[in-house]
XYZ file of C-alpha atoms in Angstrom:
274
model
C 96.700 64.316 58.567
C 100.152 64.748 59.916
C 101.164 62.336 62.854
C 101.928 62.979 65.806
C 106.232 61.834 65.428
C 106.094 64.221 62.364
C 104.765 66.768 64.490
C 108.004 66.280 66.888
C 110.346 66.032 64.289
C 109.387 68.667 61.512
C 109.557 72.033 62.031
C 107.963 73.373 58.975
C 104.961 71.527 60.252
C 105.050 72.954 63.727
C 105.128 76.294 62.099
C 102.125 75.398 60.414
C 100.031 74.584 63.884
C 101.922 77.825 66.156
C 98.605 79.735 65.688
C 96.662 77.783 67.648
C 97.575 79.200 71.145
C 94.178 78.757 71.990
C 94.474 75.140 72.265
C 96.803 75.967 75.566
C 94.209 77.242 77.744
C 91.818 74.350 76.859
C 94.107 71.671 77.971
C 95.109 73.520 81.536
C 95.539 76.796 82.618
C 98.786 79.093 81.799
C 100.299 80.591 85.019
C 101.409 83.733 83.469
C 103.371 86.723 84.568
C 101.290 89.891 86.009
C 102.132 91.805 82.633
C 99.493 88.906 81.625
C 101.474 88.377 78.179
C 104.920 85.923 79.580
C 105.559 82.761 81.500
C 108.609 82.054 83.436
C 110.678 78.833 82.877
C 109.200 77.650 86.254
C 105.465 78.467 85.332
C 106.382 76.617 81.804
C 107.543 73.504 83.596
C 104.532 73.536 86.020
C 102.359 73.940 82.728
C 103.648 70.573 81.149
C 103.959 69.033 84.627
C 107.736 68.461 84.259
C 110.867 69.544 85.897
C 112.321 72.812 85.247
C 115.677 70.870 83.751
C 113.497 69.079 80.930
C 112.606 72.903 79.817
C 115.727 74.468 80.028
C 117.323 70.656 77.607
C 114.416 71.753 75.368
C 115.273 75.286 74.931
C 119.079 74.392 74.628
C 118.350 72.244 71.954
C 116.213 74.359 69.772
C 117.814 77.448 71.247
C 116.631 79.440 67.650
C 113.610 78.073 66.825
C 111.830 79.160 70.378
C 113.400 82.626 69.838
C 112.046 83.127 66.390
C 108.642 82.329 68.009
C 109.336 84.774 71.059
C 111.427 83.478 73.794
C 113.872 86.231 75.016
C 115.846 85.983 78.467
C 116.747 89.827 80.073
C 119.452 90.821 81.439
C 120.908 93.876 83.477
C 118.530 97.275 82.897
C 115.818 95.597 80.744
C 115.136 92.615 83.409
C 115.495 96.147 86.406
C 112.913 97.327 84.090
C 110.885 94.565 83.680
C 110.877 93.409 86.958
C 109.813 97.136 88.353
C 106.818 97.237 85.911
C 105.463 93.742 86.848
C 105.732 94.536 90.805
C 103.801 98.057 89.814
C 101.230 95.885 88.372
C 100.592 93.188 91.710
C 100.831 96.100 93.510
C 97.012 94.671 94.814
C 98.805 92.238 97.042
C 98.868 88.962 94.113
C 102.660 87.245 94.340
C 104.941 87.483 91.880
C 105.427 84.580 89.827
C 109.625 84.410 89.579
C 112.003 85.560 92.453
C 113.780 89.309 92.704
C 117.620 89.865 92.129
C 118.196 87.138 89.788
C 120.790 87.620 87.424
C 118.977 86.708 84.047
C 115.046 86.067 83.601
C 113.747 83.950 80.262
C 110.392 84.311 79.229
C 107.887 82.691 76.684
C 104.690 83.551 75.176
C 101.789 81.355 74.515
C 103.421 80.764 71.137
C 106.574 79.589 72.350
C 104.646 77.391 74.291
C 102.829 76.060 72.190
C 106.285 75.253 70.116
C 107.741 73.444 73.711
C 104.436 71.193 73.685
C 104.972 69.791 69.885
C 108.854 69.503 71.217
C 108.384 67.900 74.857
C 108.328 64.054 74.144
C 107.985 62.686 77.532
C 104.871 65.147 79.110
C 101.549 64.157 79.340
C 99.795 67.673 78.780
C 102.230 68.056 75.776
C 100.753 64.555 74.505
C 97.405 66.101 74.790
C 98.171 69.631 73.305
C 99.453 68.103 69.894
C 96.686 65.560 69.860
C 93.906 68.045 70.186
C 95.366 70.185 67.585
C 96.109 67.157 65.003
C 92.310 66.460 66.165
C 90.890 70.165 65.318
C 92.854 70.031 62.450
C 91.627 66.745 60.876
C 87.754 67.782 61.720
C 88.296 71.175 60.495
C 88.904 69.470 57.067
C 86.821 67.341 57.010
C 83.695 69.790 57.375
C 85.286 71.925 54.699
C 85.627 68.729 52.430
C 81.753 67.312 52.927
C 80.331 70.960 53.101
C 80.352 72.883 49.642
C 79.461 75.900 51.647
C 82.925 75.996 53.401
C 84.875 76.322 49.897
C 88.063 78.733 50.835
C 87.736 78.507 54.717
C 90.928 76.416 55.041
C 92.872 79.061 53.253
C 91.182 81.851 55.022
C 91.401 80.136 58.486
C 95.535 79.975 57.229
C 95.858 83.346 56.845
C 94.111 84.319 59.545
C 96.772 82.128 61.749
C 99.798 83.848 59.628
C 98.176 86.910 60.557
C 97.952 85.951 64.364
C 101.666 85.069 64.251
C 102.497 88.480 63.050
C 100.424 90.160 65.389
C 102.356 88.082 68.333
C 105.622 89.360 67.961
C 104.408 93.032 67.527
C 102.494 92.828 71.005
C 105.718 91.217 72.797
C 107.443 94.357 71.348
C 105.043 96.582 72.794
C 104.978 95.025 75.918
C 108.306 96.288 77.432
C 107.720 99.809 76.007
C 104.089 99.522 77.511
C 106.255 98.608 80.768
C 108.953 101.590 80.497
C 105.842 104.015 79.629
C 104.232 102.449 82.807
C 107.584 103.139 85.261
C 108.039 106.296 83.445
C 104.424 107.622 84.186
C 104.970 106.305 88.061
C 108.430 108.260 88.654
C 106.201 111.632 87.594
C 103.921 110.400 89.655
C 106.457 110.068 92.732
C 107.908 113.566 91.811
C 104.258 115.177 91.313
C 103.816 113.857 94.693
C 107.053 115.098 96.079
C 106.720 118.636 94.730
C 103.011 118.130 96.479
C 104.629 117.796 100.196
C 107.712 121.068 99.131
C 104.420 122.949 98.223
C 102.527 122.241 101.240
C 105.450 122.548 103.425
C 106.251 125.826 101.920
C 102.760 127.017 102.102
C 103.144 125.830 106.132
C 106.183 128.279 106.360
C 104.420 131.670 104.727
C 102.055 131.115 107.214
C 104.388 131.429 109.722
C 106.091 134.105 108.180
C 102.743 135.888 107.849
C 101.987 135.654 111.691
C 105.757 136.628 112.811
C 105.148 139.605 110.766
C 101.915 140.156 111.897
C 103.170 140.564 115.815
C 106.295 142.182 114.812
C 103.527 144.855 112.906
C 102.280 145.056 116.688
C 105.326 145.966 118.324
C 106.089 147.748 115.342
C 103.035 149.852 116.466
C 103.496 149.766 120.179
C 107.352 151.216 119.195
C 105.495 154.438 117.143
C 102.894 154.825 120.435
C 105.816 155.259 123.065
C 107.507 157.743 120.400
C 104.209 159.747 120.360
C 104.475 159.789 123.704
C 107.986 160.720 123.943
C 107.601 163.438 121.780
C 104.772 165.027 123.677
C 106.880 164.453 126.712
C 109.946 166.707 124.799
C 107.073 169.326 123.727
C 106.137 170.061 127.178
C 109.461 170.012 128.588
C 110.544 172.532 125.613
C 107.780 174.654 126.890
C 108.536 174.921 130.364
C 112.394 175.605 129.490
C 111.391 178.502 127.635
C 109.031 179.703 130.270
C 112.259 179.080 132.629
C 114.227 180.672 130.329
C 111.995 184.017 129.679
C 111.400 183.988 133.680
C 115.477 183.923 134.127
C 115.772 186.564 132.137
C 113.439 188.404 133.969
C 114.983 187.813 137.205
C 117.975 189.267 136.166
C 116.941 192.318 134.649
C 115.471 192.908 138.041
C 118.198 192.657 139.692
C 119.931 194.586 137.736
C 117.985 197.467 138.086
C 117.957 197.140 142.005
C 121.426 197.079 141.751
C 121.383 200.498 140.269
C 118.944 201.901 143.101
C 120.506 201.005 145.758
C 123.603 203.341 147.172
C 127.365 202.451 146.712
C 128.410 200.627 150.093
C 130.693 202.888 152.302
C 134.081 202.619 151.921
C 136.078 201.490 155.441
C 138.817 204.370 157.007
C 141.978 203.575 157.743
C 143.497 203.294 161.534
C 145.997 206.221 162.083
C 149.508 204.601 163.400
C 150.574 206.031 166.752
């Protein structure tokens, strides 16, 4: 069995143990991000009960090792991004775990964890993370070396690890597109919502429009009554101006023919001049 200095100091054999990310949550609890897959540097260095410095000399110091096993830090859009998902998902009112309008954000996985604890020399909980999995490993073998039955396990319990470790870095990949999918889906939803109120505001308005036009359809109405009765008003004075009119002409063909009757006046004499 491997000790626990070659642990610290060999990285092909901390490759060998990085499948074991179960072994985390069996020493102490992980305070991971709401996207439930990444821990901040802070939530790291709470973790291994150290101060955030001994993390951030760690990760200078193996800088590629702890990105091969998926530490990233975001920057500019993707962190705007990132950030915006993980507040959509504590929308229920649970804190966020790392403060707003920071410039840059790092973030682990369980398996880069797991790679900090068989790095960090002078942490307790790292002490007890590579001891319980030098521990599982050394019973593990032993059952598969007194038991006939267990013939292959080892290799199959191997493979099963590599195949973990592949399936790691594929779900931290689909993580941020799960996260642009997710702010994607709720800026339709804001717009759905948004042509929502225009539709219900214009619906609002067409009422309106519907009852002006109903009361201008009543004065509309009241306007055709009066010119009903306007235009009976013209009949009946048309009818009396031709009953004036045929009486007029009457009149004066009566008076014309008593002008004819009646004798031509006398005409007045002169006065002789003396």
């Amino acid at each position: 069995m491997p000790s626990e200095v070659a642990l610290l100091e060999s990285r092909t054999l901390r490759a060998d143990h990085l499948g074991r990310v179960d072994v985390l949550e069996k020493v102490k609890a992980l305070r991971v991000l709401p996207d439930g897959v990444h821990l901040s540097t802070d939530a790291v260095a709470l973790y291994f009960a150290v101060p955030t410095e001994a993390v951030n000399s760690v990760v200078k110091r193996y800088r590629d090792e702890l990105h091969a096993n998926g530490m990233r830090t975001l920057k500019g859009p993707e962190l705007q991004v990132f950030e915006m998902a993980n507040l959509a998902i504590s929308k229920d009112g649970q804190p966020t775990s790392y403060p707003q309008g920071r410039a840059h954000l790092r973030l682990f996985t369980r398996r880069t964890v797991l790679n900090i604890a068989m790095l960090l020399r002078d942490s307790e909980v790292a002490r007890c993370v590579r001891t319980y999995l030098l521990d599982t490993e050394e019973s593990t073998r032993t059952v598969v070396a007194s038991d006939p039955r267990y013939d292959g396990l080892d290799r199959r319990v191997a493979d099963l690890e590599g195949s973990m470790a592949r399936i790691g870095p594929a779900l931290q990949e689909l993580g941020p597109v799960l996260n642009r999918m997710s702010v994607r889906l709720e800026s339709m939803d804001r717009r759905m919502a948004s042509m929502d109120r225009r539709m219900t505001a214009m619906d609002h308005r067409i009422e309106q429009m519907d009852h002006r036009i109903e009361r201008m359809d009543g004065r509309l109405e009241q306007v055709d009554r009066r010119l009903e009765h306007v235009d009976r008003r013209l009949d009946a004075t048309n009818r009396v101006v031709g009953a004036m009119s045929v009486r007029l002409t009457d009149l004066s063909g009566e008076v014309a023919d008593i002008q004819r009757r009646l004798p031509p006046p006398p005409c007045p004499r002169r006065k002789r001049r003396r």
